[in-house]
PDB file of C-alpha atoms in Angstrom:
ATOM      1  CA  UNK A 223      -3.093  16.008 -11.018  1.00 35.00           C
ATOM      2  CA  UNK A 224      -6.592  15.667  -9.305  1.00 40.00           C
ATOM      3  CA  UNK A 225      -7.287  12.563 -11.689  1.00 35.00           C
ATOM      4  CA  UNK A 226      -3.780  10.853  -9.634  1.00 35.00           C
ATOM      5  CA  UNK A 227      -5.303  11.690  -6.545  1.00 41.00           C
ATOM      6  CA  UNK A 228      -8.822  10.252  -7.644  1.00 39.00           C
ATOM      7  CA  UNK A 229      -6.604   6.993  -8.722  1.00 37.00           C
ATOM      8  CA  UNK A 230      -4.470   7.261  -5.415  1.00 43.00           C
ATOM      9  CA  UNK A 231      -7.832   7.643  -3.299  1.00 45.00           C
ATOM     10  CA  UNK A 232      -8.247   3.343  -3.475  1.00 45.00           C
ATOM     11  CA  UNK A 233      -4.876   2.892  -2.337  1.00 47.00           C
ATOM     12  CA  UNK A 234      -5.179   2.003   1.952  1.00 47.00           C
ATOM     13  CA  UNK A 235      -3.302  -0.855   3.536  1.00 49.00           C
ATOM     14  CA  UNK A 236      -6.294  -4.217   4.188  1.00 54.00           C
ATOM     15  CA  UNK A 237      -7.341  -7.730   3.644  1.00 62.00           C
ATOM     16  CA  UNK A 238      -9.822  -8.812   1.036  1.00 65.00           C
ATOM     17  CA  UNK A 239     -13.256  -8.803   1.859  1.00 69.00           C
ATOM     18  CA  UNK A 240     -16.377  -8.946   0.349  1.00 68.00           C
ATOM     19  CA  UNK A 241     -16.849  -5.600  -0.938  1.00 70.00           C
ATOM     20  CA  UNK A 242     -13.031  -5.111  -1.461  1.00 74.00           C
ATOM     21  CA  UNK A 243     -11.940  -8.830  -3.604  1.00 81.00           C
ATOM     22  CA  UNK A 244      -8.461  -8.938  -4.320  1.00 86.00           C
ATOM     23  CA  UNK A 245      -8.234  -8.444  -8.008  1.00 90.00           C
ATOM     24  CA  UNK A 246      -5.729 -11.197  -9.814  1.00 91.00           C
ATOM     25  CA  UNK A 247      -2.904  -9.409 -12.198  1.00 92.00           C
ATOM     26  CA  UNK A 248      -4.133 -12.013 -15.112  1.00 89.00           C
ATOM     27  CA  UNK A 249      -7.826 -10.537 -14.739  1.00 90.00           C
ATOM     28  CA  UNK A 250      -5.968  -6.904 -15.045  1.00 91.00           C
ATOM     29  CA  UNK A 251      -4.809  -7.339 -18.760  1.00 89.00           C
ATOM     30  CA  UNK A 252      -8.247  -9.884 -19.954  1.00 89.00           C
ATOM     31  CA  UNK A 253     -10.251  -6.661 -18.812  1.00 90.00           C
ATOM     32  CA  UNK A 254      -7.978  -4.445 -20.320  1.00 89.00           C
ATOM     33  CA  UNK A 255      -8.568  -6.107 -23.571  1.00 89.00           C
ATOM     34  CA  UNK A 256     -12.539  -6.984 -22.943  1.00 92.00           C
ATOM     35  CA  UNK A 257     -14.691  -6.897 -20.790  1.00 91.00           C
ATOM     36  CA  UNK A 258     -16.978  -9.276 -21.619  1.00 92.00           C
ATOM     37  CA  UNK A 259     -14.140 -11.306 -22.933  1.00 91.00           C
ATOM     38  CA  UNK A 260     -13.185 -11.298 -19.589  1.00 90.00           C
ATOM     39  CA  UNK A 261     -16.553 -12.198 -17.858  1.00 88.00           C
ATOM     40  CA  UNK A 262     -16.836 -15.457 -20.071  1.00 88.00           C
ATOM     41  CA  UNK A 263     -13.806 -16.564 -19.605  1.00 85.00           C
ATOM     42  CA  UNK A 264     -14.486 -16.842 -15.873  1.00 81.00           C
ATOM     43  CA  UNK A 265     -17.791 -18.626 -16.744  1.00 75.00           C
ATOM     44  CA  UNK A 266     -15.300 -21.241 -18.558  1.00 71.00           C
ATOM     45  CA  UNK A 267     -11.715 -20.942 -17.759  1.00 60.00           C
ATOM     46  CA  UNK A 268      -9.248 -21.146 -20.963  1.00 45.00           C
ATOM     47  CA  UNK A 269      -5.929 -21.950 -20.771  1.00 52.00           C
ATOM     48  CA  UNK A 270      -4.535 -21.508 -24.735  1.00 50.00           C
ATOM     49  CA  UNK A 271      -0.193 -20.525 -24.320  1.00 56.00           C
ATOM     50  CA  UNK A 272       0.319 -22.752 -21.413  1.00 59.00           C
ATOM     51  CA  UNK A 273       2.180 -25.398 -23.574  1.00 60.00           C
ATOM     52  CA  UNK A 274       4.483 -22.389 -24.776  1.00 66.00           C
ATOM     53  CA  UNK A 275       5.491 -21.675 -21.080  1.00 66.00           C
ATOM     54  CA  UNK A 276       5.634 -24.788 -20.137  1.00 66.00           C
ATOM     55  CA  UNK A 277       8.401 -24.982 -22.346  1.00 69.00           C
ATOM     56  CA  UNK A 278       9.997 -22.012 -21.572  1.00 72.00           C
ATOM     57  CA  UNK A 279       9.539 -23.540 -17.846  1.00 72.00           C
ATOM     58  CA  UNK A 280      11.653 -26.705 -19.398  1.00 70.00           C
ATOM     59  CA  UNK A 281      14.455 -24.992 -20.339  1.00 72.00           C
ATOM     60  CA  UNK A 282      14.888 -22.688 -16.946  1.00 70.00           C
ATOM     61  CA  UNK A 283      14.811 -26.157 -15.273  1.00 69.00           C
ATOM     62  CA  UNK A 284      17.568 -27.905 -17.678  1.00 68.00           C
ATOM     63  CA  UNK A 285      19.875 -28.075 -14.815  1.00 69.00           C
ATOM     64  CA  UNK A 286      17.954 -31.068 -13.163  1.00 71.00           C
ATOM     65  CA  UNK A 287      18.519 -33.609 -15.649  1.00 73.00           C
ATOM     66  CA  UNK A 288      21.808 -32.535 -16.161  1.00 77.00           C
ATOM     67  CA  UNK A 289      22.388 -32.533 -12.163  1.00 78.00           C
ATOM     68  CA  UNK A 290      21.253 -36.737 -12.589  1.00 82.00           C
ATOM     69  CA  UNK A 291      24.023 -37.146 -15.316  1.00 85.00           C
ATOM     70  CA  UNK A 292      26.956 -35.315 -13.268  1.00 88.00           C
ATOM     71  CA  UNK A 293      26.405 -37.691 -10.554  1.00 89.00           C
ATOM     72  CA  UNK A 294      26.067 -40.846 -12.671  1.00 90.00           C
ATOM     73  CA  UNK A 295      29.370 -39.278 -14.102  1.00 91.00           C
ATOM     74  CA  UNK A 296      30.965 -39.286 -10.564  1.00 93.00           C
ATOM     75  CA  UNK A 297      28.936 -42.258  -9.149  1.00 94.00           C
ATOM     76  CA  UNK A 298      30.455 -44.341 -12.816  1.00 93.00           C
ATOM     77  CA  UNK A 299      34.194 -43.149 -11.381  1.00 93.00           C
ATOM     78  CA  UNK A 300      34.272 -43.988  -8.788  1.00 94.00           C
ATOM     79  CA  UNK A 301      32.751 -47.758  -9.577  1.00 94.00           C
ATOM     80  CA  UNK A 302      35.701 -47.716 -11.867  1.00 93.00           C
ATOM     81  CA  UNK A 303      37.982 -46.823  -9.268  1.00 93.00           C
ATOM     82  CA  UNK A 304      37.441 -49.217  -6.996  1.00 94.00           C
ATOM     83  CA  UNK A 305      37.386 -52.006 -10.276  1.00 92.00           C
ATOM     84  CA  UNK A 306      40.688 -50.656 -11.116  1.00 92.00           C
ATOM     85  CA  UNK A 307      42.304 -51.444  -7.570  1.00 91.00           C
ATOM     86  CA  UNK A 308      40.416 -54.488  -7.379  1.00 91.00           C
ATOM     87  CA  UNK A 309      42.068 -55.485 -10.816  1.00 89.00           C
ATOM     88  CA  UNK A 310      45.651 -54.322 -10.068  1.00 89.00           C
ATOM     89  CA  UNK A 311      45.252 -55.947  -6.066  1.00 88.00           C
ATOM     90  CA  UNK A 312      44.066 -59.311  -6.971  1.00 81.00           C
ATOM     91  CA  UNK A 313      46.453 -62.398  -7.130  1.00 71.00           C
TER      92      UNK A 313
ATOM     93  CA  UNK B 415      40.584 -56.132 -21.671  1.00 73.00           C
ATOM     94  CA  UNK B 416      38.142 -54.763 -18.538  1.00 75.00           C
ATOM     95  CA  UNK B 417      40.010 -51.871 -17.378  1.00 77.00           C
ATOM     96  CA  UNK B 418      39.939 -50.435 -21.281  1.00 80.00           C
ATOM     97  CA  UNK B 419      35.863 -51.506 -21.437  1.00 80.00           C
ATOM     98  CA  UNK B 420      35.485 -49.601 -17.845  1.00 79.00           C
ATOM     99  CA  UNK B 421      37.469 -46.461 -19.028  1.00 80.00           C
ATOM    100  CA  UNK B 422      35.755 -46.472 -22.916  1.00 83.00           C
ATOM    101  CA  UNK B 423      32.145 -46.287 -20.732  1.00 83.00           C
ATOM    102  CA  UNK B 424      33.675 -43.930 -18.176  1.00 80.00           C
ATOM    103  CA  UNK B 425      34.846 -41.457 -21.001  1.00 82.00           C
ATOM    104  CA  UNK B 426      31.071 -41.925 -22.975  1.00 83.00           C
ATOM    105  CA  UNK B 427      29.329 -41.033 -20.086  1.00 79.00           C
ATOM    106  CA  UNK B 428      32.123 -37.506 -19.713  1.00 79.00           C
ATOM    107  CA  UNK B 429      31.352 -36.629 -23.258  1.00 82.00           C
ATOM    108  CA  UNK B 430      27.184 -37.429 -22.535  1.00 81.00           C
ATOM    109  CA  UNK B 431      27.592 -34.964 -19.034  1.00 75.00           C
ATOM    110  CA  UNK B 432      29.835 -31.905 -20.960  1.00 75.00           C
ATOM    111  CA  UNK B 433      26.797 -31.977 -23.642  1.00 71.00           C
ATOM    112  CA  UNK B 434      24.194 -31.875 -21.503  1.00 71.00           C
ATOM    113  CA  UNK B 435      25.428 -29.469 -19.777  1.00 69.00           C
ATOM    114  CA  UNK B 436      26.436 -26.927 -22.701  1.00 70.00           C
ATOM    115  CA  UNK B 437      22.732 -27.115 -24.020  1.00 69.00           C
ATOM    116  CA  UNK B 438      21.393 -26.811 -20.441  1.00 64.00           C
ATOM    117  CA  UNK B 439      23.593 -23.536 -19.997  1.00 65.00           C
ATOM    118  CA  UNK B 440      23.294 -22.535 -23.589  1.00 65.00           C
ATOM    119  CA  UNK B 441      19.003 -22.757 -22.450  1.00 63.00           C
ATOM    120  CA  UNK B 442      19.705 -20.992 -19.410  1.00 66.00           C
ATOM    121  CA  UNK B 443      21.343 -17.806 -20.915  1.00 69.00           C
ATOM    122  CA  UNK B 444      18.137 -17.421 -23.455  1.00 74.00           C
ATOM    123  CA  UNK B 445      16.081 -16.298 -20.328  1.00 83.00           C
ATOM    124  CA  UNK B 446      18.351 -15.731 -17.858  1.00 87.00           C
ATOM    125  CA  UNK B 447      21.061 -12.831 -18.739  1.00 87.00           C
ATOM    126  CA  UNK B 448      24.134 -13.411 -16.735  1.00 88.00           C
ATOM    127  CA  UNK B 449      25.017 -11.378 -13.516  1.00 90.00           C
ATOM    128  CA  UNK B 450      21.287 -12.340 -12.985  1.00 89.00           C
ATOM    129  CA  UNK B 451      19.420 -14.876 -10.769  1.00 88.00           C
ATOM    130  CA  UNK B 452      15.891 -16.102 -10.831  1.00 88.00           C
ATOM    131  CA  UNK B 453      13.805 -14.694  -7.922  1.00 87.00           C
ATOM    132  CA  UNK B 454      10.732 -16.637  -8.668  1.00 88.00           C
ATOM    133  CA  UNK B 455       9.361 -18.693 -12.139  1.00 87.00           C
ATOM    134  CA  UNK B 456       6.025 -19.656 -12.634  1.00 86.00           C
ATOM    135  CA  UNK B 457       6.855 -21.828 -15.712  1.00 81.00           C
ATOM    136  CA  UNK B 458       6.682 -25.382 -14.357  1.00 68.00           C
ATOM    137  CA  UNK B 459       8.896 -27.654 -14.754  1.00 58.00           C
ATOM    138  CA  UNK B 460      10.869 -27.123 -10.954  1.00 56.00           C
ATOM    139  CA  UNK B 461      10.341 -23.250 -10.624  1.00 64.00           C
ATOM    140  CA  UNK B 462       9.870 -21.405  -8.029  1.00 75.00           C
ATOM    141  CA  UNK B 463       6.086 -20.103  -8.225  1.00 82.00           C
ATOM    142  CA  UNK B 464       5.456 -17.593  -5.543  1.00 85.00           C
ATOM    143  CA  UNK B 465       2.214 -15.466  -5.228  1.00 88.00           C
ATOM    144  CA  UNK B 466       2.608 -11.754  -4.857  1.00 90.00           C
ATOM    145  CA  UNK B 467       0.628  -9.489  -2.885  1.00 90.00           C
ATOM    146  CA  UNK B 468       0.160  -5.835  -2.807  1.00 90.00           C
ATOM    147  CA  UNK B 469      -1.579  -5.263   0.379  1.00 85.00           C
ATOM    148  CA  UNK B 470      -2.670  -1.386  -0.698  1.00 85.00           C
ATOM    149  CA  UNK B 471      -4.249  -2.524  -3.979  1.00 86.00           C
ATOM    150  CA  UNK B 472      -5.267  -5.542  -3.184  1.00 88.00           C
ATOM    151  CA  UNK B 473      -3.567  -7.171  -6.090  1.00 91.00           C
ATOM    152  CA  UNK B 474      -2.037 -10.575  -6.139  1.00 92.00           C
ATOM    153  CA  UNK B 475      -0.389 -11.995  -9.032  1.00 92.00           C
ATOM    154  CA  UNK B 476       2.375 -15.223 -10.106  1.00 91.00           C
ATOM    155  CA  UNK B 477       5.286 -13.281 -12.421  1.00 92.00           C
ATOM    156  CA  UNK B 478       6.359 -15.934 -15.112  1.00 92.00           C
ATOM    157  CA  UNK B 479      10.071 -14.686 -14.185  1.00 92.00           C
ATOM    158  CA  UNK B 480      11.260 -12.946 -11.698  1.00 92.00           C
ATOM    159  CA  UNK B 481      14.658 -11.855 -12.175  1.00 92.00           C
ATOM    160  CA  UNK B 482      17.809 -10.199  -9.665  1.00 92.00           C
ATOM    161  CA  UNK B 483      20.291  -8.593 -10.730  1.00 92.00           C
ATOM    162  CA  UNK B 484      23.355  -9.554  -8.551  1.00 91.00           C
ATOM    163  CA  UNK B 485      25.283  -6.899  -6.350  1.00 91.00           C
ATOM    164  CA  UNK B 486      22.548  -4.468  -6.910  1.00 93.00           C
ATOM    165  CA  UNK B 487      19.447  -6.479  -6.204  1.00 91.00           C
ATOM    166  CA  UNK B 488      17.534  -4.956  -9.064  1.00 94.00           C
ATOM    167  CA  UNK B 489      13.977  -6.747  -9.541  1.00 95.00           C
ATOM    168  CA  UNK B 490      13.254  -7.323 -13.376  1.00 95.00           C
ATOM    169  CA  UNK B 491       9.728  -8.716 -14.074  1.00 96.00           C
ATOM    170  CA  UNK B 492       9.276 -10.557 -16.883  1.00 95.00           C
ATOM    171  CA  UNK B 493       6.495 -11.903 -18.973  1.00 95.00           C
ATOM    172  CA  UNK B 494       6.430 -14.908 -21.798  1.00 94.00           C
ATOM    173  CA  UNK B 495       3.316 -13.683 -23.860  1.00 94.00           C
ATOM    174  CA  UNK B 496       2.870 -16.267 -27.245  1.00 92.00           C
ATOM    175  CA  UNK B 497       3.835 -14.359 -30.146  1.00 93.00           C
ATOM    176  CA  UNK B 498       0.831 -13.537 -32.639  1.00 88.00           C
ATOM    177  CA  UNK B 499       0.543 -14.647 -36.658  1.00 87.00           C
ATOM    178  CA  UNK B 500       2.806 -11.830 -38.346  1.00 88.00           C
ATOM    179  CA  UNK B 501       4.710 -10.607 -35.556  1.00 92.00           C
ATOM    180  CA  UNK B 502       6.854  -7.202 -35.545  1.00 93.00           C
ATOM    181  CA  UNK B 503       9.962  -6.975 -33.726  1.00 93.00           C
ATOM    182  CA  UNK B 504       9.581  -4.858 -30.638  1.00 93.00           C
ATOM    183  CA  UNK B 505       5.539  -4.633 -30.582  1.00 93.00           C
ATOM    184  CA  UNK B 506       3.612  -4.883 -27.534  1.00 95.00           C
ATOM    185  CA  UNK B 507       0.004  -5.434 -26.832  1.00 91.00           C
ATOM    186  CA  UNK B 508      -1.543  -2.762 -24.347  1.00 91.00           C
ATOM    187  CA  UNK B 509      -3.094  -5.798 -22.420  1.00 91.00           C
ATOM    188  CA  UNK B 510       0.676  -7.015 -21.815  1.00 94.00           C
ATOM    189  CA  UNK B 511       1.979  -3.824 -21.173  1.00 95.00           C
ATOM    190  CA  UNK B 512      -0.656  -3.283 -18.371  1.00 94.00           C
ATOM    191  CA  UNK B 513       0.148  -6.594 -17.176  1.00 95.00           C
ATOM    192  CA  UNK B 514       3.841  -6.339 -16.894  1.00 96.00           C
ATOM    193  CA  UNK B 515       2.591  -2.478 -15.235  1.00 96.00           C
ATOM    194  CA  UNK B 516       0.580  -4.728 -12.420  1.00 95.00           C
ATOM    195  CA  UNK B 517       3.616  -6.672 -11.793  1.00 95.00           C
ATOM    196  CA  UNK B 518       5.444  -3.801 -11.532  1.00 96.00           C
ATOM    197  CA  UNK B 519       2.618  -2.572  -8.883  1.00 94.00           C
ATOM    198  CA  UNK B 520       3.092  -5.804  -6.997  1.00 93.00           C
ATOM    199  CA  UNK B 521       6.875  -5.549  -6.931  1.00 94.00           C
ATOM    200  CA  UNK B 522       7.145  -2.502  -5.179  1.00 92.00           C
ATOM    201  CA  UNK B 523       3.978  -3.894  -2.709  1.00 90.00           C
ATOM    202  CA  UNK B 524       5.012  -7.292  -1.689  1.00 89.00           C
ATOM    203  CA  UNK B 525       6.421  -7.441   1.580  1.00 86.00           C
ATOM    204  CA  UNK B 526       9.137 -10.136   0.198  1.00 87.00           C
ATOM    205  CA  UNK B 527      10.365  -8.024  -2.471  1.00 89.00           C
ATOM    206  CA  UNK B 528       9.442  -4.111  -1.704  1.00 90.00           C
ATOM    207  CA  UNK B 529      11.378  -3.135  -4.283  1.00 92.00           C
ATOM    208  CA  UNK B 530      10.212  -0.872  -7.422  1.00 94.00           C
ATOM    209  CA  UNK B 531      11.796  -2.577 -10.866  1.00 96.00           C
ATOM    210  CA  UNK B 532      12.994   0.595 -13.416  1.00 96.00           C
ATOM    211  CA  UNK B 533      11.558  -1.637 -16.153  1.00 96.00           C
ATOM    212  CA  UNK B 534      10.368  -5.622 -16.978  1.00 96.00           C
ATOM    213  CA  UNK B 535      10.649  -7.357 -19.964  1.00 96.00           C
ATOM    214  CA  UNK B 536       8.318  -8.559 -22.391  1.00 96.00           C
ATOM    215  CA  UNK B 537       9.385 -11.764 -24.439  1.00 95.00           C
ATOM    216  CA  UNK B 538       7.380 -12.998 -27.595  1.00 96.00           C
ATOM    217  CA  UNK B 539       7.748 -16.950 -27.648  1.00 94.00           C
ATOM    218  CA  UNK B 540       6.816 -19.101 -30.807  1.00 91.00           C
ATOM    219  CA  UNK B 541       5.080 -22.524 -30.053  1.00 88.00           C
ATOM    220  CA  UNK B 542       7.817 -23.855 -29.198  1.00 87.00           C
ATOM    221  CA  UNK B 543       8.850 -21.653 -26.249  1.00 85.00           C
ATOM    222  CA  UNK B 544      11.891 -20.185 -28.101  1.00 87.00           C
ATOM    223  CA  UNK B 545      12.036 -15.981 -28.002  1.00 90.00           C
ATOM    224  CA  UNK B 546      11.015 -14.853 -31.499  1.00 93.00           C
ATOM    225  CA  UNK B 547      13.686 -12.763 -33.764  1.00 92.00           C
ATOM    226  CA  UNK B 548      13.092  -8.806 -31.662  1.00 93.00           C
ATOM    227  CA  UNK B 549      10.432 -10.573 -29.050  1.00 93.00           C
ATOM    228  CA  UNK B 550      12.229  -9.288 -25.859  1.00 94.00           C
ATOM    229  CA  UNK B 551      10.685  -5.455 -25.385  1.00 96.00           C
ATOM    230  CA  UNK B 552      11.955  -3.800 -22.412  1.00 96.00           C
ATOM    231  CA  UNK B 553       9.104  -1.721 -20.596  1.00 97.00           C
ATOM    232  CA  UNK B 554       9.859   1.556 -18.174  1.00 97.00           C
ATOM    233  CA  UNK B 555       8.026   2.190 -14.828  1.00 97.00           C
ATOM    234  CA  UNK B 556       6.212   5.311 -15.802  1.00 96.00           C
ATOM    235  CA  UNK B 557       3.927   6.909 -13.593  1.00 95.00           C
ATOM    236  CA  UNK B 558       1.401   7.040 -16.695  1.00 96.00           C
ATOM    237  CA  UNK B 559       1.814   3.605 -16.845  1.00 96.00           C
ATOM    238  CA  UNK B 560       1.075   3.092 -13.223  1.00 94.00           C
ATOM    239  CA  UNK B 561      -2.001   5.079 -13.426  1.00 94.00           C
ATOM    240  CA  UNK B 562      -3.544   3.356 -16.224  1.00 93.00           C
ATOM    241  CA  UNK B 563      -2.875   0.191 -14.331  1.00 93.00           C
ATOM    242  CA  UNK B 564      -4.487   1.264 -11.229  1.00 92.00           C
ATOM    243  CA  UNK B 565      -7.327   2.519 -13.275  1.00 91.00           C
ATOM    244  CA  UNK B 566      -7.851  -1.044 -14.335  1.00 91.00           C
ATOM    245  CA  UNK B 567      -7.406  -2.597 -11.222  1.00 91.00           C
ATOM    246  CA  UNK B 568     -10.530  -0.567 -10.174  1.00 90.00           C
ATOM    247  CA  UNK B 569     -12.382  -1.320 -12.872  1.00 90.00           C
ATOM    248  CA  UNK B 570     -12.008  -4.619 -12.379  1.00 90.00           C
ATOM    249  CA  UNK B 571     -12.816  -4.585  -8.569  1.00 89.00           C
ATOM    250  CA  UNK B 572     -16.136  -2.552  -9.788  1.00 88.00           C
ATOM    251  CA  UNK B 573     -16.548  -5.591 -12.137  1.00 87.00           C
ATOM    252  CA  UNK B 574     -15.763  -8.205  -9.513  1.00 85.00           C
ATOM    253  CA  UNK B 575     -18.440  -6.837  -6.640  1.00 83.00           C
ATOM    254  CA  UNK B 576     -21.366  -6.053  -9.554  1.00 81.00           C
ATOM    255  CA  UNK B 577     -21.625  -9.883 -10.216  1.00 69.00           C
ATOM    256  CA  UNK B 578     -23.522  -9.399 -13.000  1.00 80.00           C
ATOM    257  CA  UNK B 579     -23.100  -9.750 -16.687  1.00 85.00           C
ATOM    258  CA  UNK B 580     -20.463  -7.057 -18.502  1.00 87.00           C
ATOM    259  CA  UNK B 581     -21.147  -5.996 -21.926  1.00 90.00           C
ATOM    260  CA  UNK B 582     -18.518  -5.032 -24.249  1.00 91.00           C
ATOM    261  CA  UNK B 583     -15.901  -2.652 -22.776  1.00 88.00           C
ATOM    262  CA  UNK B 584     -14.168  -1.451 -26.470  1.00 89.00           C
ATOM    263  CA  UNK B 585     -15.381  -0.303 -30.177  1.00 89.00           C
ATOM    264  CA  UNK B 586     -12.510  -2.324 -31.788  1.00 88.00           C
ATOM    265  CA  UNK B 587     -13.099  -5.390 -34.251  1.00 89.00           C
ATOM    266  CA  UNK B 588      -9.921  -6.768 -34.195  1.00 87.00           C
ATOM    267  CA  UNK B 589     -10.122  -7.424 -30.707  1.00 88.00           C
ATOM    268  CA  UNK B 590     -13.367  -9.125 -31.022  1.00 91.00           C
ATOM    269  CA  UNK B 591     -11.991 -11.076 -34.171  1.00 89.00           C
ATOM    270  CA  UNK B 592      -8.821 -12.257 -32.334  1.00 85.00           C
ATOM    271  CA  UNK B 593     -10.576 -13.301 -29.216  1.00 88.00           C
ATOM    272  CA  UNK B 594     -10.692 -16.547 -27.705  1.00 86.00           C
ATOM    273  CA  UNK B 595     -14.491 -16.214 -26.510  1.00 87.00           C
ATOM    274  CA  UNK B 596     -15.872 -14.899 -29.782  1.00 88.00           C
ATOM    275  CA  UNK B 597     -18.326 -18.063 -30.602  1.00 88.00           C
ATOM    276  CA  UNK B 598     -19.826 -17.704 -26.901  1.00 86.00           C
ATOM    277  CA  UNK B 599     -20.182 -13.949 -27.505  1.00 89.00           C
ATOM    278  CA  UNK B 600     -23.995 -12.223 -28.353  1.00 90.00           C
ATOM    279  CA  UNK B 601     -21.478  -8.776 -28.239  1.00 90.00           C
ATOM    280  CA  UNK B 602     -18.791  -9.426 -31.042  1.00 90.00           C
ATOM    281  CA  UNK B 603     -18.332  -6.727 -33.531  1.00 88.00           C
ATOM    282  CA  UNK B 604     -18.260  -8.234 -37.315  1.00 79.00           C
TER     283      UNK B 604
END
């Protein structure tokens, strides 16, 4: 119980500043796993997965290309509409 | 002779749009369960990416997913981690757990959101970006979870104000032999 309160005893409601940086959730789990790991990596920043979610990113945002054909769709109707009347009005 | 060529394309492009839009929806349910809408994604491609705050630990974060569950407006975090070489169904790394613990953190901070989640999900991709066969792990809010995230978050502040060069943090090869920084490192264990 007094470790939680030693943990609890950072908790207080403030800005970042100097002496109090806000600490990124990404830096969280790289420490976790190394530190040192962690302190090179912000020497040289690495970026190894982001194809994979860029992919998973592709397939959340499937709806946009489809959105483009569903209004060709009703865009290609109603050309064919009107060329229908035009073809059964003419003389 | 027209009217049939008109109604022929008119029909092609119906058949193209019902397609697209089974895969689309058929892509959709993989991440997104239904009775569920997407709060925030920082996966490209036209998501929403929003930054998260926690003013009291000074934590700020972008969840990959951010999920709500409609009618009860329950806050799912979720995180695409690449699945590694030999994979078990329903394994987690610590590292991601912590993670997914921070977002948790962050959740229940933001002034958007101020919500706690009950759990997150973690989901194993392949290269590809498709879920791997048992990759979607469902992780509870535990208080022991929150106070080994909180633990790190401090260690990493301490890290963050030294400035100076860390050394090793861990006694465990396979970290060192699975890590990205290995051929820059004067530390790694053999």
């Amino acid at each position: 119980m007094n470790a939680w309160r030693e943990l609890e005893r950072g908790r207080g409601s403030q800005a970042p500043r100097p002496d109090r940086p806000d600490v990124r959730v990404s830096d969280v789990a790289s420490y976790a796993f190394c530190g040192r790991a962690w302190w090179l990596q912000r020497q040289e920043r690495l970026d190894a997965g982001a194809w994979a979610h860029a992919r998973v990113g592709a397939a959340l945002d499937a709806w946009a290309p489809l959105r483009v054909l569903i209004w060709t769709a009703i865009g290609g109707a109603g050309v064919m509409v009107v060329v229908c009347v035009w073809l059964l009005t003419r003389r | 002779m027209i009217l049939a060529l008109v109604i022929t394309l008119g029909v092609m492009v119906a058949l193209l749009a019902t397609c697209a839009l089974a895969r689309g929806r058929r892509q959709l349910r993989e991440h997104v369960p239904p009775r569920y809408r997407v709060l925030a994604s920082d996966l490209g491609h036209g998501g929403r990416p929003v930054t998260l705050r926690d003013d009291e630990w000074g934590l700020t974060g972008r969840i990959d997913l951010l999920l709500e569950r409609r009618g009860t407006r329950e806050v799912v975090p979720v995180e695409y981690k690449t699945a590694w070489k030999g994979y078990e169904p329903g394994t987690v790394r610590r590292t991601h757990r912590l993670q997914l613990g921070a977002y948790f953190l962050i959740c229940e901070g933001d002034s958007r959101i101020k919500r706690t989640p009950a759990t997150g999900l973690l989901r194993y991709i392949d290269e590809a970006g498709h879920l791997v066969s048992g990759g979607e792990v469902r992780i509870a809010n535990t208080a022991r979870l929150r106070a080994e995230v909180v633990e790190a978050v401090q260690a990493v502040r301490r890290a963050l104000v030294a400035d100076h060069e860390i050394h090793r943090t861990h006694n465990t090869a396979y970290n060192c032999r699975h890590c990205s920084v290995r051929g820059q490192c004067v530390e790694a264990l053999r």
